[in-house]
Short mmCIF file of C-alpha atoms in Angstrom, two decimals:
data_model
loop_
_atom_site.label_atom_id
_atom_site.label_comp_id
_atom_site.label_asym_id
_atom_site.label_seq_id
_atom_site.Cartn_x
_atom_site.Cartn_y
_atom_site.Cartn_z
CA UNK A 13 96.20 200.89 146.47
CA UNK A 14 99.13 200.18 144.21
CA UNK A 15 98.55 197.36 141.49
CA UNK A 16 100.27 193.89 141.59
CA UNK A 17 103.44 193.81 139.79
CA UNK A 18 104.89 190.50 140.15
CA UNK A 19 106.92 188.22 138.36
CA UNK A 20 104.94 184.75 138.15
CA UNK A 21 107.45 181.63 138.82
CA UNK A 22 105.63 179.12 136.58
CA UNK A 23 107.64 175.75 136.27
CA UNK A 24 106.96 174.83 132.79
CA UNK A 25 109.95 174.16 131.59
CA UNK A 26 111.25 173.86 128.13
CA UNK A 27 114.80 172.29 127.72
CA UNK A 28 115.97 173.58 124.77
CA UNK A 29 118.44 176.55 123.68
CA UNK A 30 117.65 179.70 122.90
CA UNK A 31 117.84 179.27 119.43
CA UNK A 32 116.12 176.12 119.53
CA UNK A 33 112.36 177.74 121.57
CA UNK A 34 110.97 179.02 118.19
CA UNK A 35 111.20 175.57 116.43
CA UNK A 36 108.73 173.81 119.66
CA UNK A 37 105.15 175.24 118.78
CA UNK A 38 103.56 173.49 121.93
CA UNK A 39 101.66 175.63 124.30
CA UNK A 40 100.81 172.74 126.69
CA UNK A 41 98.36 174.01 129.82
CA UNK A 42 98.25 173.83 133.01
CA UNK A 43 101.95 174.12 134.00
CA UNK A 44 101.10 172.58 137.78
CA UNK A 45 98.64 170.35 139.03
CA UNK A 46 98.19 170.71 142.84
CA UNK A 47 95.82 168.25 144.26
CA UNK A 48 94.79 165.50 146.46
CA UNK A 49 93.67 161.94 146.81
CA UNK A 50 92.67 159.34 149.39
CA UNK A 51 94.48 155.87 149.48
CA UNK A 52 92.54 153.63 147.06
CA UNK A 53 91.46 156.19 144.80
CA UNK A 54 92.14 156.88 141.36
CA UNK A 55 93.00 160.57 140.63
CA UNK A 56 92.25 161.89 136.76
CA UNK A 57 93.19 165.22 135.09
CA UNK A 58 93.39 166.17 131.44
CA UNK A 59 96.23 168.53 129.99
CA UNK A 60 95.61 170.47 127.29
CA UNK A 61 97.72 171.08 124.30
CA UNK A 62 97.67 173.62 121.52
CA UNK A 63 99.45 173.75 118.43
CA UNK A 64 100.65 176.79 117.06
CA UNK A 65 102.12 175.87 113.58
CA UNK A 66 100.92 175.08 110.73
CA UNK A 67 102.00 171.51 110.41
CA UNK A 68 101.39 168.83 112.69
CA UNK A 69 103.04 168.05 115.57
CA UNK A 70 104.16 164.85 117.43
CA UNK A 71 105.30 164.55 120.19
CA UNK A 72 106.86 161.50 123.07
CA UNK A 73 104.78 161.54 126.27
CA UNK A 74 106.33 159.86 129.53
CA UNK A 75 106.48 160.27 132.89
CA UNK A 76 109.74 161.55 135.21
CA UNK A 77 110.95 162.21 139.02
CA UNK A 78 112.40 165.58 139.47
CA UNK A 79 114.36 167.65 142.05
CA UNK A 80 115.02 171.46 142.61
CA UNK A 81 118.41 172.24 143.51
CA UNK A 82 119.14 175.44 146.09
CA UNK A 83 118.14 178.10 143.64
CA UNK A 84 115.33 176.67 142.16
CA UNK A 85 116.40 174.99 139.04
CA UNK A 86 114.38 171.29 138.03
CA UNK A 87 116.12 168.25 137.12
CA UNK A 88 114.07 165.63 135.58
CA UNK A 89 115.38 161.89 136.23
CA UNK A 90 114.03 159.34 133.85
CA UNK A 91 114.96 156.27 136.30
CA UNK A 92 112.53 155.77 139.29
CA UNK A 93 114.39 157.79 141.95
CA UNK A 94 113.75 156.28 145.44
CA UNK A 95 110.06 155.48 146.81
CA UNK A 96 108.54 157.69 143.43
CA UNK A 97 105.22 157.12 143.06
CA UNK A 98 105.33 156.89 138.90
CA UNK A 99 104.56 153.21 139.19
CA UNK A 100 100.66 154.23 140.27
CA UNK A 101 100.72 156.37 137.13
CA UNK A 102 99.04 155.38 133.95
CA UNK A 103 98.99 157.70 130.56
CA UNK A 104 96.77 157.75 127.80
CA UNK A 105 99.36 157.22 125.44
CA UNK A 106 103.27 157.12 124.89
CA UNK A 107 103.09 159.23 121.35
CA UNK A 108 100.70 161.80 120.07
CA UNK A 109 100.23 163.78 117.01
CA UNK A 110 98.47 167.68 117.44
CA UNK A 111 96.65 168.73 114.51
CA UNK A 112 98.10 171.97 112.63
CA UNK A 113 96.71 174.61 114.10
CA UNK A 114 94.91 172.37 116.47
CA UNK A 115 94.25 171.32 120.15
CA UNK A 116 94.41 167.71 122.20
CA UNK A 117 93.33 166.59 124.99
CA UNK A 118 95.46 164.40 127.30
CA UNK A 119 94.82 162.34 129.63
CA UNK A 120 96.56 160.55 132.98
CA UNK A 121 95.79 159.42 136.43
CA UNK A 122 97.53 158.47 139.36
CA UNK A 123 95.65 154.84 141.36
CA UNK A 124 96.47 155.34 144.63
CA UNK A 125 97.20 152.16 146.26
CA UNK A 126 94.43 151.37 149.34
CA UNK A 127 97.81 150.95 151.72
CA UNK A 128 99.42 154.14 151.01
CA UNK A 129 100.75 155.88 153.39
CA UNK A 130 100.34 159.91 153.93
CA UNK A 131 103.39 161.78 151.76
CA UNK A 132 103.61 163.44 148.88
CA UNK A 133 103.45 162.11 145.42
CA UNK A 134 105.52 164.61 142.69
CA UNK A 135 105.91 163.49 139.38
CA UNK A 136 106.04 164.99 136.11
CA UNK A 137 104.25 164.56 132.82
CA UNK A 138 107.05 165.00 129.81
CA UNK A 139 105.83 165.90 126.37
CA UNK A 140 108.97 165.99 123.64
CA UNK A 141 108.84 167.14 120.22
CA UNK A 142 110.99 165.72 117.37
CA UNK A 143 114.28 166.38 116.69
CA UNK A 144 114.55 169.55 114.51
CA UNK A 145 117.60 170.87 112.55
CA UNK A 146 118.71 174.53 114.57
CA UNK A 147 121.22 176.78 112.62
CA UNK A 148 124.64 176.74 114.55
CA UNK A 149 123.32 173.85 116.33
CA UNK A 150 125.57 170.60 115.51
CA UNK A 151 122.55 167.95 116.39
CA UNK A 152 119.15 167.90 116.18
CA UNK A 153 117.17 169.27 119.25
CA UNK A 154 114.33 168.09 120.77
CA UNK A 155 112.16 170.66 122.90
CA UNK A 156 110.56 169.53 126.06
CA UNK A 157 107.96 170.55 128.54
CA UNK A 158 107.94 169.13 131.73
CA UNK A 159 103.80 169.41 133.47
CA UNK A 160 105.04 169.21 137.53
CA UNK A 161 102.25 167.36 139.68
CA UNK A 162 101.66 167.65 143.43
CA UNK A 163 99.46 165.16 144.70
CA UNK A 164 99.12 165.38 148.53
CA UNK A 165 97.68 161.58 149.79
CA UNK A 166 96.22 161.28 152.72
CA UNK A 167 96.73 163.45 155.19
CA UNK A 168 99.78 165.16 153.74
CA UNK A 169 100.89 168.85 154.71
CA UNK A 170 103.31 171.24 154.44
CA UNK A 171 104.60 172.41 157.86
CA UNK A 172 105.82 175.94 157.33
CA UNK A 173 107.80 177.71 159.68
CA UNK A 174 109.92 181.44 159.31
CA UNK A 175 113.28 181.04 160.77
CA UNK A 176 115.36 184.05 159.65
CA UNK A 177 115.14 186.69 157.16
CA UNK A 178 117.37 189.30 155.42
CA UNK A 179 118.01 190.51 151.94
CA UNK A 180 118.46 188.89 148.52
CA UNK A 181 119.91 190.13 145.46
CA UNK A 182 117.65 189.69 142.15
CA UNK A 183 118.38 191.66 139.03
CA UNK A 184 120.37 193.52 140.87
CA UNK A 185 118.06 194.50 143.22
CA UNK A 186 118.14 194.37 146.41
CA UNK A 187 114.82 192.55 148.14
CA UNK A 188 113.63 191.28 151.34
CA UNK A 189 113.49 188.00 151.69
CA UNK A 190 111.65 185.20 154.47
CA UNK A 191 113.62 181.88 155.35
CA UNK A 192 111.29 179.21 155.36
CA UNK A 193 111.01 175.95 156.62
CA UNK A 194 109.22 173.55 156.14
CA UNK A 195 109.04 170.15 158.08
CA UNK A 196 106.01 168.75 156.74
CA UNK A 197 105.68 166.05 154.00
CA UNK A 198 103.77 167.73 151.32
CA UNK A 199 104.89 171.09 149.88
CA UNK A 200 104.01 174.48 150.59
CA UNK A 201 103.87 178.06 148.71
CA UNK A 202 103.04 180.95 150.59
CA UNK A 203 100.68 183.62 149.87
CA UNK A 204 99.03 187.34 150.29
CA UNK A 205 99.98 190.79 151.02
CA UNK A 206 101.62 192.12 154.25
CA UNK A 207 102.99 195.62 155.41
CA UNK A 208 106.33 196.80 155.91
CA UNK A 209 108.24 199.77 156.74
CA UNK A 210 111.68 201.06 155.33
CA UNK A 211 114.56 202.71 156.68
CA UNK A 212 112.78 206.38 155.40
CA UNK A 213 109.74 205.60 157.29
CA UNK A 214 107.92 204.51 153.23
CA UNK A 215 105.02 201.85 153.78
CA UNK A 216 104.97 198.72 151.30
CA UNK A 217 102.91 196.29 150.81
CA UNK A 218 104.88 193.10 149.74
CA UNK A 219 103.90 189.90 148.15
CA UNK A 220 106.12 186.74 147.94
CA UNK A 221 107.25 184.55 145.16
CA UNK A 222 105.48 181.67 144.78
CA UNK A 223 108.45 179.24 144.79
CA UNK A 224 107.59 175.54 146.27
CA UNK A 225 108.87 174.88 149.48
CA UNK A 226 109.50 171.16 149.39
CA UNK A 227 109.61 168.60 152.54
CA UNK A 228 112.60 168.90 154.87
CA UNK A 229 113.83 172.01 153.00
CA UNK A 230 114.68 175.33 154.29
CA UNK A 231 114.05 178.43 151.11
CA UNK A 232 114.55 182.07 151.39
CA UNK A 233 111.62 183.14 149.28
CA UNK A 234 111.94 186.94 147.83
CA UNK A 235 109.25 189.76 149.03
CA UNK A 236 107.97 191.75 145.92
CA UNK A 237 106.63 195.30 146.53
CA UNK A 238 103.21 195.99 144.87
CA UNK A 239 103.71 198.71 143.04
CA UNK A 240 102.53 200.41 139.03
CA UNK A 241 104.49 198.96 136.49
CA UNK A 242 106.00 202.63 135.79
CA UNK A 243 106.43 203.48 139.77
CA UNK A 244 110.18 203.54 140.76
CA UNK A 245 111.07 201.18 143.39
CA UNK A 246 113.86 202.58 145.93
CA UNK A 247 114.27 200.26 148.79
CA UNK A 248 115.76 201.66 152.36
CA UNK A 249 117.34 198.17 154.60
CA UNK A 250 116.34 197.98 157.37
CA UNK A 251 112.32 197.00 156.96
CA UNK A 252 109.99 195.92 159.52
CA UNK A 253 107.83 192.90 157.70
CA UNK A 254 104.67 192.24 159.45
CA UNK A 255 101.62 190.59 158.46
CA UNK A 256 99.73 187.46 157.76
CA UNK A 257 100.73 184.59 154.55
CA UNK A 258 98.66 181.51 153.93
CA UNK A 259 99.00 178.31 151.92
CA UNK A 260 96.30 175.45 151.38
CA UNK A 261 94.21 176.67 154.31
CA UNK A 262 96.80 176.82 157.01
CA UNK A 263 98.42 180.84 157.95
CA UNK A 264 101.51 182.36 159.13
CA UNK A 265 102.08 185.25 161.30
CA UNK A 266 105.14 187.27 159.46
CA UNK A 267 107.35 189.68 162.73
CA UNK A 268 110.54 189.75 160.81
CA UNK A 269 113.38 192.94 159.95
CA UNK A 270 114.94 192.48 156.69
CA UNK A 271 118.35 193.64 156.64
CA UNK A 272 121.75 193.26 154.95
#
């Protein structure tokens, strides 16, 4: 059985140049929360963050909407976009200071209101450092972590549905790829192994990228073959995709050809 060799899709993201990553010395953990809650309760979770200089650091802690554009990206939006759910959102505090060396514990929760109907609530907890001086940088700049939360309420669900599937370009690579739907109101992120077949007659097992597939939105999600990191992967178009993926406790049955 060939080991996993994927590429994890975290979104922890750090908005900052290049030149500017060395100067944030947060490690901030976990990078998602995905969870649920029933109206009228009150939903707690504690982030933990480590500081790897040796000089304190403090940091601005807020709240923020976000988006994902077609290929994945976030955009954070400090206003309340439309029906967020920040307002049932409470932090522990607005500014924090990390010991040298040290960890923190942080903590928020989310009251559900008793009336609330079943959706989605996505949010994300913001922790920015202070403005630090970067050679060839004209301003200060502030690094920032955005910690994405799911919280399904109610009876909230993704929906999850294949409607096409092909071939992607990544690195350039060519890869199959699923086109998913989903028409729930919660978000989904499929998982597991299934089979497929090249062009050569070469069995693969495949495993896809864990990119969320938000309500209402249709994503072609990447297939990664499980292979050693030093085995050479040689892909022949068409392959026959067939198998089983799951998310949160619901499946998928996967009958697809991949092909350019």
């Amino acid at each position: 059985m060939r080991a996993l060799a994927l590429r994890l899709a975290l979104i922890v993201l750090v908005a900052l140049p290049a030149l500017a990553q060395a100067q944030f010395s947060a490690q901030i953990m976990p990078p998602r929360f995905e969870d649920s809650a029933k109206p009228g309760e009150v939903y707690r979770e504690v982030i933990e963050i480590s500081n790897i200089a040796p000089v304190p650091l403090r940091m601005k802690v807020s709240t923020s909407d976000w988006s994902l554009n077609a290929e994945g990206g976030v955009a954070f939006q400090a206003s309340l976009a439309d029906q967020s759910c920040r307002p049932w959102t409470a932090l522990e505090a607005t500014e924090i200071e990390v010991p040298a060396n040290g960890k923190r514990r942080f903590r928020f929760e989310v009251r559900v209101p008793a009336d609330a109907a079943s959706q989605q609530c996505r949010f994300a907890v913001m922790f920015e450092g202070e403005p630090t001086p970067v050679p060839g940088v004209a301003l200060p700049v502030a690094g920032r972590i955005g910690i994405i939360v799911y919280l399904d309420v109610g009876d909230a669900r993704a929906q999850l549905s294949v409607v096409g599937s092909g071939v992607v370009e990544e690195g350039g690579r060519p890869l199959p790829m699923l086109r998913v739907r989903n028409t729930g109101n919660a978000h989904g992120r499929i998982e597991g192994f299934i089979d497929a077949i090249d062009a050569t007659g070469e069995r693969w097992t495949l495993a896809p990228a864990g990119n969320p597939i938000l309500p209402g939105v249709t994503r072609d999600i990447p297939l990664y073959p499980v292979v050693n990191d030093d085995d050479p992967i040689v892909l022949a178009f068409p392959m026959q995709v067939k198998g089983k993926l799951e998310w949160r406790g619901q499946s998928i049955d996967i009958d697809a050809t991949a092909d350019r």
